Amino acid sequence: MSELPHLNASGEAHMVDIGAKPDSERVAVAEGWIVMAPDALGSLERGELKKGDALGTARIAGIMGAKRTADLIPLCHPLSLSRVEVTLTVDVDSSAVRCEASTATRGATGVEMEALTAVQVALLAVYDMCKALDRGMTIEGVRLIHKRGGRSGEWWR
Amino acid sequence: MSELPHLNASGEAHMVDIGAKPDSERVAVAEGWIVMAPDALGSLERGELKKGDALGTARIAGIMGAKRTADLIPLCHPLSLSRVEVTLTVDVDSSAVRCEASTATRGATGVEMEALTAVQVALLAVYDMCKALDRGMTIEGVRLIHKRGGRSGEWWR
Amino acid sequence: MSELPHLNASGEAHMVDIGAKPDSERVAVAEGWIVMAPDALGSLERGELKKGDALGTARIAGIMGAKRTADLIPLCHPLSLSRVEVTLTVDVDSSAVRCEASTATRGATGVEMEALTAVQVALLAVYDMCKALDRGMTIEGVRLIHKRGGRSGEWWR
Amino acid sequence: MSELPHLNASGEAHMVDIGAKPDSERVAVAEGWIVMAPDALGSLERGELKKGDALGTARIAGIMGAKRTADLIPLCHPLSLSRVEVTLTVDVDSSAVRCEASTATRGATGVEMEALTAVQVALLAVYDMCKALDRGMTIEGVRLIHKRGGRSGEWWR
Amino acid sequence: MSELPHLNASGEAHMVDIGAKPDSERVAVAEGWIVMAPDALGSLERGELKKGDALGTARIAGIMGAKRTADLIPLCHPLSLSRVEVTLTVDVDSSAVRCEASTATRGATGVEMEALTAVQVALLAVYDMCKALDRGMTIEGVRLIHKRGGRSGEWWR
Amino acid sequence: MSELPHLNASGEAHMVDIGAKPDSERVAVAEGWIVMAPDALGSLERGELKKGDALGTARIAGIMGAKRTADLIPLCHPLSLSRVEVTLTVDVDSSAVRCEASTATRGATGVEMEALTAVQVALLAVYDMCKALDRGMTIEGVRLIHKRGGRSGEWWR
């Protein structure tokens, strides 16, 4: 017997049944970093000082990415997000941009995939804008940091 | 003057002009890891032994994700991929799944965003299937490892 | 403090929280015009007499566009439309086609963006079909004419 | 016989054949306005002074909207945009925001629908962010102002 | 008066109003076949024995296709699926692959279009993978076999 | 060794490399039927007499579906269609609607999946509009009838 809920007794992938799960308030928060060369980070910061458009573009990419989660992740249930917030902050000490995404819904299944997808897409958008300056950028530490709602209650990393 | 090519002189984001760039063969290879608890990795491996559907599902997610890159990344040019390959391998020593994606096109702009998006989406799909077993999984080391084509020639990490 | 609800205290865009808003029946009606040269309008009318396919195509484009609203508008909440109606009528006196779209849902947020998107997409589809005949067509007067449901009650222009 | 190229001899809509048209450089520029109450425009401006995120969000919506044109407009050919620029400017005298979008490709068909779609989606995004302040906003004057490439050569309004 | 619910009194297509229909548990099951040359079926089976990826890919395509139903079918209401299962089995006697898809939701409208779309897309994906071996494959017998929920109660073919 | 081109030597699915294939004119024609009860067909015909909107809606669904092929079929290459035509005809003798779709491109890979997807989606749209009248409708005989271009030359069923 398979232990992964998305695999049935024959080992075949399916979208698990959430029809019997009650609705509850669901919240998830995820984070991640993109580490880049100090010079590239400096250019990003100077662009930010001017107009704020580089990180603003990545923030919008993350929010719109959260809404595409069920389109991208094969076995994810479609759900109606009631809130999405994405913040991107320049961290000079670690020569990185940190992204944090928070998502919420009222429904029968959690929103952690939506928060993680927001982080991944926002960091990819930063990568895209900075790639002419540094090809060696690395996305690190993308993970869930908080989850609330559903049978499993509240969880903090 | 902004140094990020996607920001114009006023600091506003736009999709850069590639109209004058000649077509060339473009290849990109990216990689990344999802690190999880040994128990979760064990369950994933046992699911794999049966049918191969867990990593197979993530592989398809990555391939389809590569095709959605320009939909997700605001300033990415739409392009016609001529090849996408995604491999996922269980690495017991580091208690992780490694993903490598290779993309190619013939066109005026590179395919590194497509390779990176394939890796990100494939790893998110692994996360989704294993999240009931381990909430602490972390996606690490998502980065470009090879690029060929265009003015900048060949690059290896 | 920002006065636009989509901007937070730092001036950053986010998707506002509707988690605490009660569900109610929501209706919105929007309208708009595309003004074109009388000759182009005549050709459109003659095409209509034959088969009805030109305005029928635009009507379907509007209905499908309404369903894509949250994909297009960055900070829009995804919602499940319970009804969409789009009508397009030829107005010879103003040498224009008028579009009216009506949308409804039962939910925590309004459907005016869906009605406006339906009008915009339907008029763009008319533009596309007539553009070989008149390049000077102009889309005018796209606006909300009715809204019902939610805290603000009923509103008519 | 129908005079609209998208209708065949029976009056049925189809996607016209561009297989025999040679590739050429194609450019299109479109514009449009959203007129709102002076108070709403003032709030938008104050939000802009802080972070630039309101018009920045609409600009990204317009760019991404241009890439979705063939998804939205039933008979539009899919094409690969080589450049998209969207500018939004506050015009206090007319109490409006003006949007201008410029698109380019190298291909067998024009990019005016992409420029117009960018304008429509960017203005809808402004509407969405300001709708809590003014329900009576109207989108006006959405039209093509320039077109270059293809058999018909250069055109200015 | 038109007898098709999607056509209004004037014969124009619209998305019917489901706002007054109560929520209920909805289930639908659909099936279909793709008939191919015995040699092509043999190759498909041999590929399956190795890794299971051919039918696994088609299964994922079907599940993801079910989630795109309202994007594809103009007058379909968007809905949140609570379960999707797709099975594909090789039937040597009829030299065919049989697909069965089962979908569920809790809502105001049925899920038969989602089940049928899953079958159609899964069979198209099989076609795509086998088309180099047999151009004469035919998709047959795509139909509903079960439906439950809503005013009409339970139905079996 | 796997004989299906989409499976590599390890049996894993991938998007095959078309980078070395020369561009050529590509055409495909596919067909299919939806068989329904004579009463349902009669209602469909009466709706058609009035406005033509039922089959017109299905035709647009088919054209738009063709443009979504690479989004739906996991291993399909994205391509730019240069022409799509969909015809739907009522066939009283077989109590069915017949759909025929013709697609074309200039490129390195064929367009048969696009033609078949157009047929499948158009027939699903007919199903959707008639399902209140007949639950027993069956989609039959979806297959390729013509293909031209590429190494394999011209093919007729």
Short mmCIF file of C-alpha atoms in Angstrom, two decimals, chain D residues 45-125:
data_model
loop_
_atom_site.label_atom_id
_atom_site.label_comp_id
_atom_site.label_asym_id
_atom_site.label_seq_id
_atom_site.Cartn_x
_atom_site.Cartn_y
_atom_site.Cartn_z
CA GLU D 45 -1.44 60.11 -7.25
CA ARG D 46 -0.72 60.05 -3.52
CA GLY D 47 -0.35 56.25 -3.66
CA GLU D 48 2.02 56.73 -6.61
CA LEU D 49 4.20 59.22 -4.75
CA LYS D 50 4.81 56.66 -2.06
CA LYS D 51 5.82 53.60 -3.99
CA GLY D 52 4.67 53.74 -7.59
CA ASP D 53 2.90 50.45 -7.17
CA ALA D 54 -0.56 51.33 -8.46
CA LEU D 55 0.46 52.34 -11.97
CA GLY D 56 3.33 49.83 -11.86
CA THR D 57 0.78 47.06 -11.25
CA ALA D 58 -1.35 48.27 -14.14
CA ARG D 59 1.71 48.43 -16.40
CA ILE D 60 2.56 44.80 -15.65
CA ALA D 61 -1.08 43.81 -16.18
CA GLY D 62 -0.94 45.43 -19.60
CA ILE D 63 2.29 43.71 -20.60
CA MET D 64 1.00 40.31 -19.48
CA GLY D 65 -2.35 41.01 -21.12
CA ALA D 66 -0.62 41.61 -24.46
CA LYS D 67 0.83 38.10 -24.22
CA ARG D 68 -2.67 36.64 -23.67
CA THR D 69 -4.25 38.28 -26.73
CA ALA D 70 -4.65 35.11 -28.80
CA ASP D 71 -6.17 33.36 -25.77
CA LEU D 72 -8.82 36.06 -25.46
CA ILE D 73 -9.69 37.08 -29.02
CA PRO D 74 -11.19 34.07 -30.78
CA LEU D 75 -9.84 34.59 -34.30
CA CYS D 76 -6.45 36.14 -33.44
CA HIS D 77 -3.34 34.28 -34.54
CA PRO D 78 -0.88 33.38 -31.81
CA LEU D 79 2.39 35.27 -32.30
CA SER D 80 5.69 35.85 -30.49
CA LEU D 81 6.01 39.45 -29.32
CA SER D 82 9.55 40.81 -29.54
CA ARG D 83 8.80 43.95 -27.51
CA VAL D 84 6.01 45.37 -25.31
CA GLU D 85 6.05 48.76 -23.62
CA VAL D 86 3.19 50.22 -21.60
CA THR D 87 3.19 53.70 -20.11
CA LEU D 88 0.57 55.16 -17.80
CA THR D 89 0.48 58.86 -17.00
CA VAL D 90 -1.75 60.86 -14.74
CA ASP D 91 -3.41 63.76 -16.60
CA VAL D 92 -4.81 66.11 -13.97
CA ASP D 93 -6.38 68.47 -16.51
CA SER D 94 -8.69 65.81 -17.88
CA SER D 95 -8.91 64.01 -14.50
CA ALA D 96 -7.79 60.83 -16.20
CA VAL D 97 -5.02 58.29 -16.54
CA ARG D 98 -3.73 57.86 -20.09
CA CYS D 99 -2.29 54.55 -21.21
CA GLU D 100 -0.13 54.02 -24.27
CA ALA D 101 1.06 50.58 -25.37
CA SER D 102 3.57 49.74 -28.06
CA THR D 103 4.10 46.22 -29.38
CA ALA D 104 6.38 44.66 -31.99
CA THR D 105 7.01 41.32 -33.66
CA ARG D 106 8.63 39.88 -36.74
CA GLY D 107 5.91 37.87 -38.40
CA ALA D 108 3.15 37.43 -40.92
CA THR D 109 0.44 39.33 -39.13
CA GLY D 110 0.11 42.65 -37.32
CA VAL D 111 0.30 43.37 -33.61
CA GLU D 112 -2.46 45.96 -33.22
CA MET D 113 -4.71 43.59 -31.28
CA GLU D 114 -1.84 43.02 -28.82
CA ALA D 115 -1.36 46.78 -28.33
CA LEU D 116 -5.09 47.35 -27.84
CA THR D 117 -5.38 44.42 -25.43
CA ALA D 118 -2.48 45.80 -23.39
CA VAL D 119 -4.29 49.14 -23.11
CA GLN D 120 -7.61 47.54 -22.19
CA VAL D 121 -6.15 45.29 -19.51
CA ALA D 122 -3.96 48.05 -18.02
CA LEU D 123 -6.97 50.37 -17.77
CA LEU D 124 -9.07 47.60 -16.22
CA ALA D 125 -6.34 47.14 -13.61
#
